[in-house]
């Protein structure tokens, strides 16, 4: 490093290189999606709090998933919306690093919560007589706290390794937020250690949990096929299929983003996948759970009936 190099104090988020009219169209569309994300996940949280029938381990984890989705979207989307309508698309160094940290923390936490939810369904269907003992509130609290703690700890490791790197220019991030792979490209030093840690963390947080989820649902599927009651089989399959949809969307896009070979246009691929993570996945989760879950729809009807009868 020579003395005449200047250190970066802010970055420019290039975002989507589109015409102003297209950016205004995207602003309206993404604002609508963001509002649906907040309303949908907020409604799930409200229903779980208001309806005593939803005070079960499954919906306990679902409430945490809703909090993660709201936080995840709120970390990235407001800045993206602001950049779509503003000419100045800068972000200071500290807010950028904080955005990277929260992005990684919420992503890791959601991954681990999905694993906890799959374990809950496995116990409920494969060991129904011992469900209340195995999935006690103490166990559920420990699993939720471990998901949040491990998620933020892993994110802290990535950020500490990122902060050890010098950033002396260029300062243009080819993304709509401070995604870690895009930020690493601007470092004025060797980033191989960071890339190895990101890949190792992806194996630990994606491949391992995905194998656990697939193994759990293989056992669940075999148990569902042994259920003699048609109504019981339908209810079990409906609940598990909702969770499998969310798992497939989350893990599929994450593995493509961080572990699959890069395409001819890796930056554009990352933008699309990050947009899916930040906006579409948090918006789809409450829709999947509400449209395919009879208990959630029943809770909504009961809450609305109480409001009308007042």
Short mmCIF file of C-alpha atoms in Angstrom, two decimals:
data_model
loop_
_atom_site.label_atom_id
_atom_site.label_comp_id
_atom_site.label_asym_id
_atom_site.label_seq_id
_atom_site.Cartn_x
_atom_site.Cartn_y
_atom_site.Cartn_z
CA UNK A 1 0.00 0.00 0.00
CA UNK A 2 1.44 3.36 -0.96
CA UNK A 3 0.83 6.49 1.02
CA UNK A 4 -0.92 8.36 -1.80
CA UNK A 5 -3.84 5.85 -1.90
CA UNK A 6 -7.15 7.13 -0.55
CA UNK A 7 -9.34 4.97 1.67
CA UNK A 8 -12.98 4.48 0.72
CA UNK A 9 -15.48 6.12 3.10
CA UNK A 10 -18.56 5.41 1.02
CA UNK A 11 -19.69 3.13 -1.79
CA UNK A 12 -21.90 3.64 -4.83
CA UNK A 13 -24.61 1.03 -5.33
CA UNK A 14 -25.04 0.63 -9.08
CA UNK A 15 -28.32 -1.26 -8.65
CA UNK A 16 -30.28 -1.90 -11.83
CA UNK A 17 -28.90 -0.15 -14.95
CA UNK A 18 -32.30 0.65 -16.46
CA UNK A 19 -34.05 3.66 -17.92
CA UNK A 20 -35.67 6.14 -15.48
CA UNK A 21 -39.18 5.11 -16.54
CA UNK A 22 -38.40 1.43 -15.94
CA UNK A 23 -36.88 2.24 -12.56
CA UNK A 24 -40.05 4.11 -11.54
CA UNK A 25 -42.11 1.11 -12.63
CA UNK A 26 -39.91 -1.18 -10.54
CA UNK A 27 -40.20 1.23 -7.61
CA UNK A 28 -44.00 0.92 -7.65
CA UNK A 29 -43.92 -2.85 -8.13
CA UNK A 30 -41.29 -3.50 -5.44
CA UNK A 31 -43.03 -1.12 -3.02
CA UNK A 32 -46.20 -3.17 -3.45
CA UNK A 33 -44.31 -6.41 -2.86
CA UNK A 34 -42.64 -4.94 0.23
CA UNK A 35 -46.02 -3.83 1.61
CA UNK A 36 -47.39 -7.36 1.04
CA UNK A 37 -44.35 -8.77 2.84
CA UNK A 38 -44.94 -6.60 5.89
CA UNK A 39 -48.70 -7.17 5.90
CA UNK A 40 -48.51 -10.91 5.29
CA UNK A 41 -45.88 -11.67 7.89
CA UNK A 42 -47.47 -9.19 10.30
CA UNK A 43 -50.81 -10.96 9.86
CA UNK A 44 -49.19 -14.34 10.58
CA UNK A 45 -47.63 -12.91 13.75
CA UNK A 46 -50.92 -11.35 14.82
CA UNK A 47 -52.90 -14.55 14.27
CA UNK A 48 -50.40 -16.62 16.24
CA UNK A 49 -50.53 -14.15 19.14
CA UNK A 50 -54.34 -13.77 19.15
CA UNK A 51 -55.48 -17.37 18.61
CA UNK A 52 -54.69 -19.77 21.52
CA UNK A 53 -55.09 -22.77 19.18
CA UNK A 54 -51.94 -21.66 17.37
CA UNK A 55 -49.85 -21.62 20.56
CA UNK A 56 -48.02 -24.78 19.53
CA UNK A 57 -44.35 -25.47 18.69
CA UNK A 58 -45.01 -25.42 14.94
CA UNK A 59 -46.47 -21.90 15.03
CA UNK A 60 -43.91 -20.79 17.60
CA UNK A 61 -41.22 -21.43 14.97
CA UNK A 62 -43.42 -19.92 12.25
CA UNK A 63 -43.68 -16.69 14.27
CA UNK A 64 -39.88 -16.52 14.44
CA UNK A 65 -39.72 -17.13 10.68
CA UNK A 66 -42.13 -14.22 10.14
CA UNK A 67 -39.93 -11.93 12.28
CA UNK A 68 -36.87 -12.99 10.26
CA UNK A 69 -38.65 -12.33 6.95
CA UNK A 70 -39.79 -8.86 8.04
CA UNK A 71 -36.28 -8.02 9.29
CA UNK A 72 -34.61 -9.50 6.21
CA UNK A 73 -36.73 -7.51 3.79
CA UNK A 74 -36.47 -4.31 5.84
CA UNK A 75 -32.67 -4.55 5.83
CA UNK A 76 -32.34 -4.44 2.03
CA UNK A 77 -35.52 -3.25 0.34
CA UNK A 78 -35.89 0.36 1.67
CA UNK A 79 -32.40 1.30 0.44
CA UNK A 80 -33.08 -0.37 -2.90
CA UNK A 81 -36.34 1.59 -3.28
CA UNK A 82 -34.58 4.85 -2.38
CA UNK A 83 -31.88 4.20 -4.98
CA UNK A 84 -34.51 3.58 -7.67
CA UNK A 85 -35.80 7.16 -7.33
CA UNK A 86 -32.60 9.00 -6.30
CA UNK A 87 -29.72 9.93 -8.52
CA UNK A 88 -27.27 9.76 -5.62
CA UNK A 89 -26.93 6.07 -4.82
CA UNK A 90 -24.21 6.19 -2.18
CA UNK A 91 -23.99 4.35 1.12
CA UNK A 92 -21.42 5.07 3.83
CA UNK A 93 -18.89 2.44 4.82
CA UNK A 94 -20.30 1.63 8.28
CA UNK A 95 -23.97 1.30 7.16
CA UNK A 96 -22.77 -0.86 4.27
CA UNK A 97 -20.92 -3.24 6.58
CA UNK A 98 -23.92 -3.29 8.95
CA UNK A 99 -26.20 -4.15 6.02
CA UNK A 100 -23.88 -7.02 5.07
CA UNK A 101 -23.84 -8.29 8.65
CA UNK A 102 -27.62 -8.24 9.06
CA UNK A 103 -28.15 -9.79 5.63
CA UNK A 104 -25.93 -12.75 6.54
CA UNK A 105 -27.33 -13.02 10.09
CA UNK A 106 -30.97 -13.18 9.02
CA UNK A 107 -30.20 -15.60 6.16
CA UNK A 108 -28.35 -17.99 8.50
CA UNK A 109 -31.09 -17.71 11.12
CA UNK A 110 -33.83 -18.50 8.60
CA UNK A 111 -31.91 -21.55 7.42
CA UNK A 112 -31.61 -22.92 10.96
CA UNK A 113 -35.24 -22.12 11.79
CA UNK A 114 -36.35 -24.14 8.76
CA UNK A 115 -34.32 -27.07 10.10
CA UNK A 116 -35.98 -26.71 13.52
CA UNK A 117 -39.39 -26.65 11.82
CA UNK A 118 -38.59 -29.83 9.90
CA UNK A 119 -37.53 -31.53 13.15
CA UNK A 120 -40.82 -30.44 14.73
CA UNK A 121 -42.82 -31.99 11.87
CA UNK A 122 -40.71 -35.16 12.04
CA UNK A 123 -41.46 -35.61 15.76
CA UNK A 124 -45.16 -34.74 15.32
CA UNK A 125 -45.74 -37.31 12.56
CA UNK A 126 -43.21 -40.05 13.34
CA UNK A 127 -43.42 -39.93 17.16
CA UNK A 128 -46.87 -38.45 17.93
CA UNK A 129 -47.22 -40.11 21.35
CA UNK A 130 -43.99 -38.52 22.60
CA UNK A 131 -44.46 -35.19 20.83
CA UNK A 132 -45.42 -33.16 23.92
CA UNK A 133 -42.40 -34.49 25.82
CA UNK A 134 -39.81 -34.15 23.03
CA UNK A 135 -41.00 -30.75 21.77
CA UNK A 136 -41.48 -29.11 25.15
CA UNK A 137 -41.49 -25.32 25.38
CA UNK A 138 -38.00 -25.50 26.87
CA UNK A 139 -36.70 -27.42 23.85
CA UNK A 140 -38.47 -25.07 21.44
CA UNK A 141 -36.99 -22.02 23.16
CA UNK A 142 -33.50 -23.55 23.05
CA UNK A 143 -33.84 -24.39 19.33
CA UNK A 144 -35.07 -20.88 18.49
CA UNK A 145 -32.37 -19.20 20.59
CA UNK A 146 -29.69 -21.44 19.05
CA UNK A 147 -30.91 -20.53 15.54
CA UNK A 148 -30.67 -16.81 16.26
CA UNK A 149 -27.37 -17.12 18.15
CA UNK A 150 -25.62 -19.27 15.54
CA UNK A 151 -26.95 -17.10 12.71
CA UNK A 152 -25.57 -13.90 14.17
CA UNK A 153 -22.30 -15.55 15.27
CA UNK A 154 -21.59 -16.86 11.77
CA UNK A 155 -22.40 -13.45 10.31
CA UNK A 156 -20.00 -11.85 12.79
CA UNK A 157 -17.21 -14.18 11.61
CA UNK A 158 -17.78 -13.08 7.99
CA UNK A 159 -17.80 -9.39 8.93
CA UNK A 160 -14.65 -9.62 11.08
CA UNK A 161 -12.82 -11.26 8.18
CA UNK A 162 -14.20 -8.59 5.85
CA UNK A 163 -13.08 -5.72 8.08
CA UNK A 164 -9.49 -6.96 8.09
CA UNK A 165 -9.30 -6.12 4.38
CA UNK A 166 -8.30 -2.65 3.10
CA UNK A 167 -10.72 -0.79 0.80
CA UNK A 168 -8.84 1.85 -1.13
CA UNK A 169 -10.82 1.95 -4.37
CA UNK A 170 -12.73 1.33 -6.60
CA UNK A 171 -15.90 2.12 -4.69
CA UNK A 172 -18.70 0.99 -7.04
CA UNK A 173 -20.71 -2.05 -5.89
CA UNK A 174 -22.47 -3.75 -8.79
CA UNK A 175 -25.50 -4.61 -6.68
CA UNK A 176 -28.56 -2.99 -5.11
CA UNK A 177 -27.26 -3.54 -1.56
CA UNK A 178 -23.99 -4.46 0.18
CA UNK A 179 -23.97 -8.18 -0.59
CA UNK A 180 -20.80 -9.80 0.76
CA UNK A 181 -19.51 -11.27 -2.53
CA UNK A 182 -19.93 -7.92 -4.29
CA UNK A 183 -18.19 -6.04 -1.47
CA UNK A 184 -15.27 -8.48 -1.49
CA UNK A 185 -14.55 -7.62 -5.13
CA UNK A 186 -13.61 -4.08 -4.05
CA UNK A 187 -10.99 -5.11 -1.49
CA UNK A 188 -7.38 -4.13 -2.17
CA UNK A 189 -5.98 -7.41 -0.84
CA UNK A 190 -6.16 -11.17 -1.27
CA UNK A 191 -9.70 -12.38 -0.47
CA UNK A 192 -9.11 -16.12 -0.86
CA UNK A 193 -9.50 -16.73 2.90
CA UNK A 194 -12.85 -14.94 2.87
CA UNK A 195 -14.04 -16.97 -0.10
CA UNK A 196 -12.95 -20.24 1.52
CA UNK A 197 -14.80 -19.33 4.74
CA UNK A 198 -17.93 -18.37 2.76
CA UNK A 199 -17.86 -21.69 0.93
CA UNK A 200 -17.23 -23.65 4.16
CA UNK A 201 -20.05 -21.78 5.89
CA UNK A 202 -22.33 -22.55 2.94
CA UNK A 203 -21.57 -26.25 3.30
CA UNK A 204 -22.25 -26.05 7.04
CA UNK A 205 -25.36 -23.88 6.86
CA UNK A 206 -26.85 -25.12 3.57
CA UNK A 207 -25.73 -28.62 2.57
CA UNK A 208 -25.76 -30.12 6.08
CA UNK A 209 -29.19 -28.75 7.05
CA UNK A 210 -30.62 -29.59 3.61
CA UNK A 211 -29.52 -33.23 4.01
CA UNK A 212 -31.12 -33.26 7.47
CA UNK A 213 -34.37 -31.82 6.10
CA UNK A 214 -34.48 -34.30 3.21
CA UNK A 215 -33.79 -37.23 5.55
CA UNK A 216 -36.51 -36.01 7.93
CA UNK A 217 -39.06 -35.66 5.16
CA UNK A 218 -38.23 -39.07 3.75
CA UNK A 219 -39.13 -40.52 7.14
CA UNK A 220 -42.20 -38.26 7.30
CA UNK A 221 -43.40 -39.37 3.87
CA UNK A 222 -43.10 -43.04 4.85
CA UNK A 223 -45.01 -42.32 8.07
CA UNK A 224 -47.76 -40.43 6.17
CA UNK A 225 -48.23 -43.36 3.79
CA UNK A 226 -48.83 -45.61 6.80
CA UNK A 227 -51.61 -43.37 8.17
CA UNK A 228 -54.91 -45.21 7.64
CA UNK A 229 -57.19 -42.19 8.05
CA UNK A 230 -57.64 -40.28 4.82
CA UNK A 231 -58.30 -37.04 6.71
CA UNK A 232 -55.20 -37.51 8.86
CA UNK A 233 -53.08 -38.24 5.79
CA UNK A 234 -54.42 -35.15 4.02
CA UNK A 235 -53.79 -32.87 7.02
CA UNK A 236 -50.25 -34.16 7.54
CA UNK A 237 -49.40 -33.88 3.86
CA UNK A 238 -50.83 -30.33 3.60
CA UNK A 239 -48.78 -29.07 6.54
CA UNK A 240 -45.56 -30.72 5.37
CA UNK A 241 -45.95 -29.70 1.74
CA UNK A 242 -46.19 -26.05 2.80
CA UNK A 243 -42.93 -26.34 4.68
CA UNK A 244 -41.27 -28.19 1.80
CA UNK A 245 -42.24 -25.37 -0.59
CA UNK A 246 -40.53 -22.80 1.66
CA UNK A 247 -37.47 -25.05 2.13
CA UNK A 248 -37.15 -25.60 -1.61
CA UNK A 249 -37.37 -21.89 -2.42
CA UNK A 250 -34.87 -20.90 0.27
CA UNK A 251 -32.22 -23.60 -0.07
CA UNK A 252 -32.47 -23.81 -3.85
CA UNK A 253 -31.73 -20.14 -4.48
CA UNK A 254 -29.03 -20.07 -1.76
CA UNK A 255 -27.14 -23.03 -3.17
CA UNK A 256 -27.28 -21.59 -6.69
CA UNK A 257 -26.01 -18.24 -5.40
CA UNK A 258 -23.12 -19.37 -3.20
CA UNK A 259 -22.14 -22.86 -4.33
CA UNK A 260 -23.07 -23.31 -8.01
CA UNK A 261 -20.57 -22.43 -10.77
CA UNK A 262 -20.83 -18.83 -11.88
CA UNK A 263 -22.77 -17.98 -15.03
CA UNK A 264 -21.52 -15.77 -17.85
CA UNK A 265 -23.06 -12.81 -16.02
CA UNK A 266 -22.40 -13.54 -12.31
CA UNK A 267 -23.30 -10.02 -11.12
CA UNK A 268 -26.71 -10.09 -12.78
CA UNK A 269 -27.33 -13.61 -11.47
CA UNK A 270 -26.51 -12.45 -7.93
CA UNK A 271 -28.86 -9.49 -8.25
CA UNK A 272 -31.77 -11.64 -9.35
CA UNK A 273 -31.20 -14.24 -6.64
CA UNK A 274 -30.69 -11.58 -3.97
CA UNK A 275 -33.91 -9.92 -5.09
CA UNK A 276 -35.65 -13.24 -4.71
CA UNK A 277 -34.19 -13.60 -1.21
CA UNK A 278 -34.90 -10.04 -0.11
CA UNK A 279 -38.36 -9.53 -1.58
CA UNK A 280 -40.09 -12.50 -3.17
CA UNK A 281 -39.28 -15.23 -0.63
CA UNK A 282 -40.38 -13.19 2.44
CA UNK A 283 -43.57 -12.25 0.57
CA UNK A 284 -44.33 -15.83 -0.53
CA UNK A 285 -43.77 -17.50 2.85
CA UNK A 286 -46.95 -16.20 4.55
CA UNK A 287 -48.96 -16.89 1.37
CA UNK A 288 -47.74 -20.48 1.25
CA UNK A 289 -48.49 -21.11 4.92
CA UNK A 290 -51.88 -19.38 4.88
CA UNK A 291 -53.23 -20.74 1.58
CA UNK A 292 -52.14 -24.34 2.24
CA UNK A 293 -52.78 -24.46 5.99
CA UNK A 294 -56.32 -25.07 7.27
CA UNK A 295 -55.39 -24.09 10.83
CA UNK A 296 -54.16 -20.64 9.77
CA UNK A 297 -57.28 -20.04 7.67
CA UNK A 298 -59.44 -21.22 10.59
CA UNK A 299 -57.63 -18.85 12.95
CA UNK A 300 -58.22 -15.97 10.53
CA UNK A 301 -61.94 -16.74 10.39
CA UNK A 302 -62.16 -16.90 14.19
CA UNK A 303 -60.36 -13.58 14.63
CA UNK A 304 -62.58 -11.89 12.01
CA UNK A 305 -65.71 -13.37 13.64
CA UNK A 306 -64.66 -11.99 17.02
CA UNK A 307 -64.17 -8.54 15.47
CA UNK A 308 -67.62 -8.63 13.85
CA UNK A 309 -69.39 -9.81 17.03
CA UNK A 310 -68.08 -6.87 19.07
#
